[in-house]
Amino acid sequence: MSDCTHDCSTCGESCAERNTIEKEGLNKLSSVKKLIAVVSGKGGVGKSLVTSMLAVLANRKGLSTAILDADITGPSIPKVFGLKQKAEGSDVGIFPVMTKTGIKVMSLNLLLEDDTSPVVWRGPVIAGAVKQFWTDVVWDKVDYMFVDMPPGTGDVPLTVFQSLPVDGIVVVTSPQELVSMIVEKALKMAELMNVPVLGIVENMAYFECDSCGKRHYIYGKSDVNAVAAQHGIKNVAQIPIQPDLANLCDRGLFELFEGDWLNELSDALEI
């Protein structure tokens, strides 16, 4: 392109130069077999919930599992797992914090003295921090790493898709028709970046009555299956409105969750 700045981190165009970008290398003591990014077109649809659930399910299978929290300005993963300990480092790199069941986690909140301190950084600085979480952290013998992405299609998603060896993405959505339109944007971005879509998860899909067991579609029935079929995506899962999940997140006890909503998707992601 005639107006190319040669800075692909701020560009969404598909060109020959983009396709020859070298991926960032891991720390010399690190090993990650499979890298899956969890994305959403907008905030508030449950992306961190899905990331955490997929990580817990993989961990329960005996796989070495990690979460890279790329949502720098809104990190929630440490809260979900009740992590209070701060990440430490040495000459060899930064060490992730382990959850109670052994999931390795790196998040900006594990580096800040005060969890409530706002991160007032510009896009390139945020993108640089995400790169460092990949290159400078000691990810020891990880089978599955899940990247909790910020919403949208801005600097950080571009950085992750271009700089990290992403094996595929899981798209998170909710039933509203507007969100379905935004999902299309996320899917088209994945196509532009040549990253395969491994599945779609619809959160808050319905509410199941405790008394009669009937499903109530609070936000209306979605067209997620039609969207998935249109893009040739086989793995579709739905998570109901479930107060117990929110309670476990608030208490930092998410590893205790019970539910089979993502079991089939988790099995489909196996190496």
mmCIF file of C-alpha atoms in Angstrom:
data_model
loop_
_atom_site.group_PDB
_atom_site.id
_atom_site.type_symbol
_atom_site.label_atom_id
_atom_site.label_comp_id
_atom_site.label_asym_id
_atom_site.label_seq_id
_atom_site.Cartn_x
_atom_site.Cartn_y
_atom_site.Cartn_z
ATOM 1 C CA MET A 1 0.000 0.000 0.000
ATOM 2 C CA SER A 2 1.268 3.487 -0.856
ATOM 3 C CA ASP A 3 0.437 4.904 2.573
ATOM 4 C CA CYS A 4 1.877 1.953 4.552
ATOM 5 C CA THR A 5 3.666 2.936 7.787
ATOM 6 C CA HIS A 6 5.171 -0.562 8.154
ATOM 7 C CA ASP A 7 3.684 -0.741 11.644
ATOM 8 C CA CYS A 8 1.355 -3.744 11.393
ATOM 9 C CA SER A 9 0.320 -3.476 15.050
ATOM 10 C CA THR A 10 -1.902 -0.521 14.162
ATOM 11 C CA CYS A 11 -3.179 -1.779 10.817
ATOM 12 C CA GLY A 12 -5.963 -4.134 9.843
ATOM 13 C CA GLU A 13 -5.075 -4.565 6.181
ATOM 14 C CA SER A 14 -4.064 -7.899 4.715
ATOM 15 C CA CYS A 15 -0.847 -7.667 2.729
ATOM 16 C CA ALA A 16 2.298 -9.606 1.895
ATOM 17 C CA GLU A 17 4.323 -7.861 4.595
ATOM 18 C CA ARG A 18 1.827 -8.833 7.294
ATOM 19 C CA ASN A 19 1.966 -12.482 6.262
ATOM 20 C CA THR A 20 5.766 -12.601 6.671
ATOM 21 C CA ILE A 21 5.864 -11.168 10.214
ATOM 22 C CA GLU A 22 7.931 -13.374 12.503
ATOM 23 C CA LYS A 23 6.239 -14.618 15.661
ATOM 24 C CA GLU A 24 7.639 -13.596 19.027
ATOM 25 C CA GLY A 25 9.758 -16.249 20.722
ATOM 26 C CA LEU A 26 9.127 -17.686 24.163
ATOM 27 C CA ASN A 27 11.416 -17.422 27.143
ATOM 28 C CA LYS A 28 14.168 -20.032 26.786
ATOM 29 C CA LEU A 29 12.748 -21.940 29.766
ATOM 30 C CA SER A 30 9.202 -21.951 28.373
ATOM 31 C CA SER A 31 7.228 -24.488 26.378
ATOM 32 C CA VAL A 32 3.632 -24.043 25.159
ATOM 33 C CA LYS A 33 2.058 -26.729 22.978
ATOM 34 C CA LYS A 34 -1.252 -25.102 22.086
ATOM 35 C CA LEU A 35 -2.354 -21.461 22.236
ATOM 36 C CA ILE A 36 -6.057 -20.585 22.093
ATOM 37 C CA ALA A 37 -7.381 -17.025 22.191
ATOM 38 C CA VAL A 38 -10.830 -16.301 23.624
ATOM 39 C CA VAL A 39 -12.305 -13.244 21.915
ATOM 40 C CA SER A 40 -15.455 -11.155 21.819
ATOM 41 C CA GLY A 41 -16.618 -8.294 19.668
ATOM 42 C CA LYS A 42 -17.802 -6.323 22.696
ATOM 43 C CA GLY A 43 -17.402 -6.246 26.449
ATOM 44 C CA GLY A 44 -19.659 -7.779 29.054
ATOM 45 C CA VAL A 45 -20.530 -11.020 27.267
ATOM 46 C CA GLY A 46 -18.568 -13.359 29.564
ATOM 47 C CA LYS A 47 -15.254 -13.775 27.797
ATOM 48 C CA SER A 48 -13.267 -14.137 31.032
ATOM 49 C CA LEU A 49 -15.841 -16.637 32.306
ATOM 50 C CA VAL A 50 -15.404 -18.798 29.210
ATOM 51 C CA THR A 51 -11.604 -18.498 29.351
ATOM 52 C CA SER A 52 -11.611 -19.611 32.976
ATOM 53 C CA MET A 53 -14.053 -22.450 32.345
ATOM 54 C CA LEU A 54 -12.033 -23.852 29.429
ATOM 55 C CA ALA A 55 -8.839 -23.646 31.505
ATOM 56 C CA VAL A 56 -10.441 -25.446 34.451
ATOM 57 C CA LEU A 57 -11.826 -28.191 32.207
ATOM 58 C CA ALA A 58 -8.430 -28.737 30.557
ATOM 59 C CA ASN A 59 -6.766 -28.790 33.978
ATOM 60 C CA ARG A 60 -9.254 -31.392 35.226
ATOM 61 C CA LYS A 61 -8.127 -33.678 32.393
ATOM 62 C CA GLY A 62 -4.615 -33.621 33.810
ATOM 63 C CA LEU A 63 -3.257 -31.199 31.212
ATOM 64 C CA SER A 64 -0.784 -28.505 32.197
ATOM 65 C CA THR A 65 -2.841 -25.345 31.708
ATOM 66 C CA ALA A 66 -2.151 -21.605 31.713
ATOM 67 C CA ILE A 67 -4.029 -18.332 31.246
ATOM 68 C CA LEU A 68 -2.464 -15.216 29.752
ATOM 69 C CA ASP A 69 -4.698 -12.292 30.708
ATOM 70 C CA ALA A 70 -4.365 -9.930 27.744
ATOM 71 C CA ASP A 71 -7.167 -7.652 28.958
ATOM 72 C CA ILE A 72 -4.644 -5.198 30.370
ATOM 73 C CA THR A 73 -7.033 -2.377 31.284
ATOM 74 C CA GLY A 74 -9.711 -4.664 32.696
ATOM 75 C CA PRO A 75 -8.007 -7.755 34.135
ATOM 76 C CA SER A 76 -10.431 -10.054 35.954
ATOM 77 C CA ILE A 77 -8.764 -13.473 35.900
ATOM 78 C CA PRO A 78 -6.968 -13.079 39.286
ATOM 79 C CA LYS A 79 -10.301 -12.218 40.945
ATOM 80 C CA VAL A 80 -12.022 -15.249 39.409
ATOM 81 C CA PHE A 81 -9.402 -17.586 40.880
ATOM 82 C CA GLY A 82 -8.942 -15.734 44.168
ATOM 83 C CA LEU A 83 -5.274 -14.923 43.527
ATOM 84 C CA LYS A 84 -3.747 -12.596 46.122
ATOM 85 C CA GLN A 85 -0.074 -13.439 45.649
ATOM 86 C CA LYS A 86 1.930 -11.145 43.373
ATOM 87 C CA ALA A 87 4.051 -12.455 40.505
ATOM 88 C CA GLU A 88 7.773 -12.579 41.134
ATOM 89 C CA GLY A 89 10.762 -12.659 38.822
ATOM 90 C CA SER A 90 14.475 -13.274 38.566
ATOM 91 C CA ASP A 91 17.225 -13.015 35.989
ATOM 92 C CA VAL A 92 15.568 -15.772 33.956
ATOM 93 C CA GLY A 93 12.142 -14.132 33.703
ATOM 94 C CA ILE A 94 8.808 -13.556 35.408
ATOM 95 C CA PHE A 95 7.064 -16.474 37.100
ATOM 96 C CA PRO A 96 3.294 -16.909 36.744
ATOM 97 C CA VAL A 97 1.135 -17.302 39.824
ATOM 98 C CA MET A 98 -0.439 -20.725 40.378
ATOM 99 C CA THR A 99 -4.098 -21.211 41.238
ATOM 100 C CA LYS A 100 -5.181 -23.714 43.896
ATOM 101 C CA THR A 101 -5.409 -26.539 41.343
ATOM 102 C CA GLY A 102 -2.219 -25.618 39.484
ATOM 103 C CA ILE A 103 -3.324 -23.376 36.602
ATOM 104 C CA LYS A 104 -0.543 -20.914 35.724
ATOM 105 C CA VAL A 105 -1.751 -17.299 35.449
ATOM 106 C CA MET A 106 -0.158 -14.036 34.342
ATOM 107 C CA SER A 107 -2.154 -10.824 34.577
ATOM 108 C CA LEU A 108 -1.276 -7.177 35.073
ATOM 109 C CA ASN A 109 -3.118 -7.209 38.399
ATOM 110 C CA LEU A 110 -0.524 -9.710 39.619
ATOM 111 C CA LEU A 111 2.127 -7.016 39.096
ATOM 112 C CA LEU A 112 0.308 -3.979 40.525
ATOM 113 C CA GLU A 113 0.582 -3.108 44.216
ATOM 114 C CA ASP A 114 -3.055 -2.016 44.273
ATOM 115 C CA ASP A 115 -5.555 -4.096 42.292
ATOM 116 C CA THR A 116 -7.834 -1.071 41.895
ATOM 117 C CA SER A 117 -5.195 1.179 40.312
ATOM 118 C CA PRO A 118 -6.320 2.185 36.800
ATOM 119 C CA VAL A 119 -4.062 1.387 33.846
ATOM 120 C CA VAL A 120 -3.970 4.608 31.842
ATOM 121 C CA TRP A 121 -1.807 3.510 28.923
ATOM 122 C CA ARG A 122 -1.975 4.077 25.196
ATOM 123 C CA GLY A 123 -2.584 1.206 22.804
ATOM 124 C CA PRO A 124 1.024 0.474 21.752
ATOM 125 C CA VAL A 125 2.159 0.304 25.398
ATOM 126 C CA ILE A 126 -0.668 -2.103 26.241
ATOM 127 C CA ALA A 127 0.203 -4.237 23.211
ATOM 128 C CA GLY A 128 3.840 -4.267 24.331
ATOM 129 C CA ALA A 129 2.831 -5.550 27.771
ATOM 130 C CA VAL A 130 0.953 -8.439 26.178
ATOM 131 C CA LYS A 131 4.036 -9.351 24.153
ATOM 132 C CA GLN A 132 6.098 -9.369 27.341
ATOM 133 C CA PHE A 133 3.624 -11.706 29.014
ATOM 134 C CA TRP A 134 4.448 -14.135 26.200
ATOM 135 C CA THR A 135 8.198 -13.578 25.848
ATOM 136 C CA ASP A 136 9.339 -12.765 29.402
ATOM 137 C CA VAL A 137 7.209 -15.088 31.522
ATOM 138 C CA VAL A 138 8.502 -18.569 32.315
ATOM 139 C CA TRP A 139 5.714 -20.814 31.013
ATOM 140 C CA ASP A 140 7.043 -24.194 32.105
ATOM 141 C CA LYS A 141 5.768 -27.180 30.076
ATOM 142 C CA VAL A 142 2.296 -25.855 29.257
ATOM 143 C CA ASP A 143 -0.037 -28.090 27.246
ATOM 144 C CA TYR A 144 -2.794 -25.492 26.807
ATOM 145 C CA MET A 145 -2.598 -21.734 27.135
ATOM 146 C CA PHE A 146 -5.792 -19.690 26.940
ATOM 147 C CA VAL A 147 -5.490 -15.984 26.162
ATOM 148 C CA ASP A 148 -8.241 -13.822 27.654
ATOM 149 C CA MET A 149 -8.470 -11.062 25.061
ATOM 150 C CA PRO A 150 -9.873 -7.560 25.492
ATOM 151 C CA PRO A 151 -13.096 -6.884 23.570
ATOM 152 C CA GLY A 152 -13.053 -5.517 20.053
ATOM 153 C CA THR A 153 -10.606 -5.615 17.158
ATOM 154 C CA GLY A 154 -7.996 -3.070 18.254
ATOM 155 C CA ASP A 155 -4.287 -3.043 19.073
ATOM 156 C CA VAL A 156 -4.147 -6.006 21.440
ATOM 157 C CA PRO A 157 -6.042 -8.506 19.256
ATOM 158 C CA LEU A 158 -3.885 -7.447 16.309
ATOM 159 C CA THR A 159 -0.742 -7.914 18.399
ATOM 160 C CA VAL A 160 -1.806 -11.349 19.627
ATOM 161 C CA PHE A 161 -2.784 -12.593 16.159
ATOM 162 C CA GLN A 162 0.382 -11.251 14.542
ATOM 163 C CA SER A 163 2.996 -11.852 17.225
ATOM 164 C CA LEU A 164 1.867 -15.024 18.992
ATOM 165 C CA PRO A 165 1.495 -18.477 17.364
ATOM 166 C CA VAL A 166 -2.269 -18.691 17.891
ATOM 167 C CA ASP A 167 -3.656 -22.127 17.018
ATOM 168 C CA GLY A 168 -7.243 -20.914 16.976
ATOM 169 C CA ILE A 169 -9.861 -18.768 18.634
ATOM 170 C CA VAL A 170 -13.081 -19.278 20.558
ATOM 171 C CA VAL A 171 -15.636 -16.501 20.047
ATOM 172 C CA VAL A 172 -17.911 -15.533 22.935
ATOM 173 C CA THR A 173 -21.276 -13.912 22.365
ATOM 174 C CA SER A 174 -24.687 -13.338 23.955
ATOM 175 C CA PRO A 175 -28.173 -13.740 22.431
ATOM 176 C CA GLN A 176 -28.950 -10.142 21.445
ATOM 177 C CA GLU A 177 -29.197 -9.520 17.705
ATOM 178 C CA LEU A 178 -26.789 -6.560 17.954
ATOM 179 C CA VAL A 179 -24.158 -8.844 19.455
ATOM 180 C CA SER A 180 -24.559 -11.278 16.563
ATOM 181 C CA MET A 181 -23.584 -8.474 14.205
ATOM 182 C CA ILE A 182 -20.494 -7.803 16.290
ATOM 183 C CA VAL A 183 -19.636 -11.499 16.274
ATOM 184 C CA GLU A 184 -19.505 -11.264 12.502
ATOM 185 C CA LYS A 185 -16.815 -8.603 12.884
ATOM 186 C CA ALA A 186 -14.754 -10.873 15.143
ATOM 187 C CA LEU A 187 -15.119 -13.781 12.730
ATOM 188 C CA LYS A 188 -14.102 -11.653 9.762
ATOM 189 C CA MET A 189 -11.073 -10.376 11.660
ATOM 190 C CA ALA A 190 -10.039 -13.967 12.392
ATOM 191 C CA GLU A 191 -10.395 -14.735 8.696
ATOM 192 C CA LEU A 192 -8.301 -11.683 7.824
ATOM 193 C CA MET A 193 -5.584 -12.825 10.247
ATOM 194 C CA ASN A 194 -5.737 -16.417 8.932
ATOM 195 C CA VAL A 195 -6.610 -17.754 12.386
ATOM 196 C CA PRO A 196 -9.093 -20.666 12.535
ATOM 197 C CA VAL A 197 -12.269 -20.326 14.603
ATOM 198 C CA LEU A 198 -12.558 -23.397 16.830
ATOM 199 C CA GLY A 199 -15.958 -22.664 18.308
ATOM 200 C CA ILE A 200 -18.583 -20.163 19.408
ATOM 201 C CA VAL A 201 -19.895 -19.918 22.971
ATOM 202 C CA GLU A 202 -23.156 -18.131 23.663
ATOM 203 C CA ASN A 203 -23.256 -16.937 27.265
ATOM 204 C CA MET A 204 -26.490 -15.994 29.093
ATOM 205 C CA ALA A 205 -28.329 -18.044 26.479
ATOM 206 C CA TYR A 206 -31.325 -18.867 28.661
ATOM 207 C CA PHE A 207 -32.555 -19.197 32.241
ATOM 208 C CA GLU A 208 -33.712 -22.584 33.502
ATOM 209 C CA CYS A 209 -36.439 -22.514 36.146
ATOM 210 C CA ASP A 210 -35.496 -24.394 39.334
ATOM 211 C CA SER A 211 -39.114 -25.454 39.913
ATOM 212 C CA CYS A 212 -40.302 -26.671 36.516
ATOM 213 C CA GLY A 213 -37.072 -27.003 34.546
ATOM 214 C CA LYS A 214 -38.470 -24.921 31.693
ATOM 215 C CA ARG A 215 -36.045 -22.761 29.744
ATOM 216 C CA HIS A 216 -36.824 -19.067 29.489
ATOM 217 C CA TYR A 217 -35.035 -17.057 26.819
ATOM 218 C CA ILE A 218 -34.680 -13.764 28.666
ATOM 219 C CA TYR A 219 -32.940 -11.989 25.776
ATOM 220 C CA GLY A 220 -34.820 -13.850 23.062
ATOM 221 C CA LYS A 221 -33.689 -16.898 21.111
ATOM 222 C CA SER A 222 -30.463 -16.293 19.259
ATOM 223 C CA ASP A 223 -29.288 -17.071 15.762
ATOM 224 C CA VAL A 224 -25.862 -18.300 16.889
ATOM 225 C CA ASN A 225 -26.311 -21.665 15.163
ATOM 226 C CA ALA A 226 -27.128 -19.941 11.887
ATOM 227 C CA VAL A 227 -24.069 -17.711 12.215
ATOM 228 C CA ALA A 228 -21.897 -20.733 12.986
ATOM 229 C CA ALA A 229 -23.258 -22.664 10.015
ATOM 230 C CA GLN A 230 -22.682 -19.701 7.739
ATOM 231 C CA HIS A 231 -18.997 -19.706 8.664
ATOM 232 C CA GLY A 232 -18.598 -23.490 8.770
ATOM 233 C CA ILE A 233 -18.050 -23.600 12.539
ATOM 234 C CA LYS A 234 -19.027 -26.967 14.008
ATOM 235 C CA ASN A 235 -18.560 -26.390 17.726
ATOM 236 C CA VAL A 236 -21.304 -24.286 19.321
ATOM 237 C CA ALA A 237 -22.002 -24.204 23.058
ATOM 238 C CA GLN A 238 -24.452 -22.362 25.281
ATOM 239 C CA ILE A 239 -24.089 -21.313 28.918
ATOM 240 C CA PRO A 240 -27.280 -20.430 30.808
ATOM 241 C CA ILE A 241 -27.799 -17.527 33.169
ATOM 242 C CA GLN A 242 -26.414 -19.228 36.260
ATOM 243 C CA PRO A 243 -26.171 -17.235 39.524
ATOM 244 C CA ASP A 244 -23.906 -19.889 41.056
ATOM 245 C CA LEU A 245 -21.209 -19.146 38.467
ATOM 246 C CA ALA A 246 -21.238 -15.437 39.279
ATOM 247 C CA ASN A 247 -21.069 -16.261 42.983
ATOM 248 C CA LEU A 248 -18.023 -18.485 42.512
ATOM 249 C CA CYS A 249 -16.301 -15.768 40.454
ATOM 250 C CA ASP A 250 -16.964 -13.150 43.131
ATOM 251 C CA ARG A 251 -15.574 -15.442 45.845
ATOM 252 C CA GLY A 252 -12.515 -16.493 43.839
ATOM 253 C CA LEU A 253 -13.607 -20.122 43.888
ATOM 254 C CA PHE A 254 -14.289 -20.716 40.207
ATOM 255 C CA GLU A 255 -12.297 -23.950 40.140
ATOM 256 C CA LEU A 256 -15.192 -25.521 42.082
ATOM 257 C CA PHE A 257 -17.773 -24.895 39.341
ATOM 258 C CA GLU A 258 -20.021 -27.743 38.208
ATOM 259 C CA GLY A 259 -21.582 -27.888 34.765
ATOM 260 C CA ASP A 260 -21.096 -29.652 31.441
ATOM 261 C CA TRP A 261 -21.920 -26.750 29.093
ATOM 262 C CA LEU A 262 -18.427 -26.573 27.537
ATOM 263 C CA ASN A 263 -17.412 -30.217 27.835
ATOM 264 C CA GLU A 264 -17.882 -31.012 24.134
ATOM 265 C CA LEU A 265 -16.058 -27.856 23.065
ATOM 266 C CA SER A 266 -13.237 -28.636 25.478
ATOM 267 C CA ASP A 267 -12.926 -32.149 24.054
ATOM 268 C CA ALA A 268 -12.823 -30.722 20.527
ATOM 269 C CA LEU A 269 -9.827 -28.567 21.463
ATOM 270 C CA GLU A 270 -7.661 -31.490 22.552
ATOM 271 C CA ILE A 271 -4.192 -31.795 21.079
#
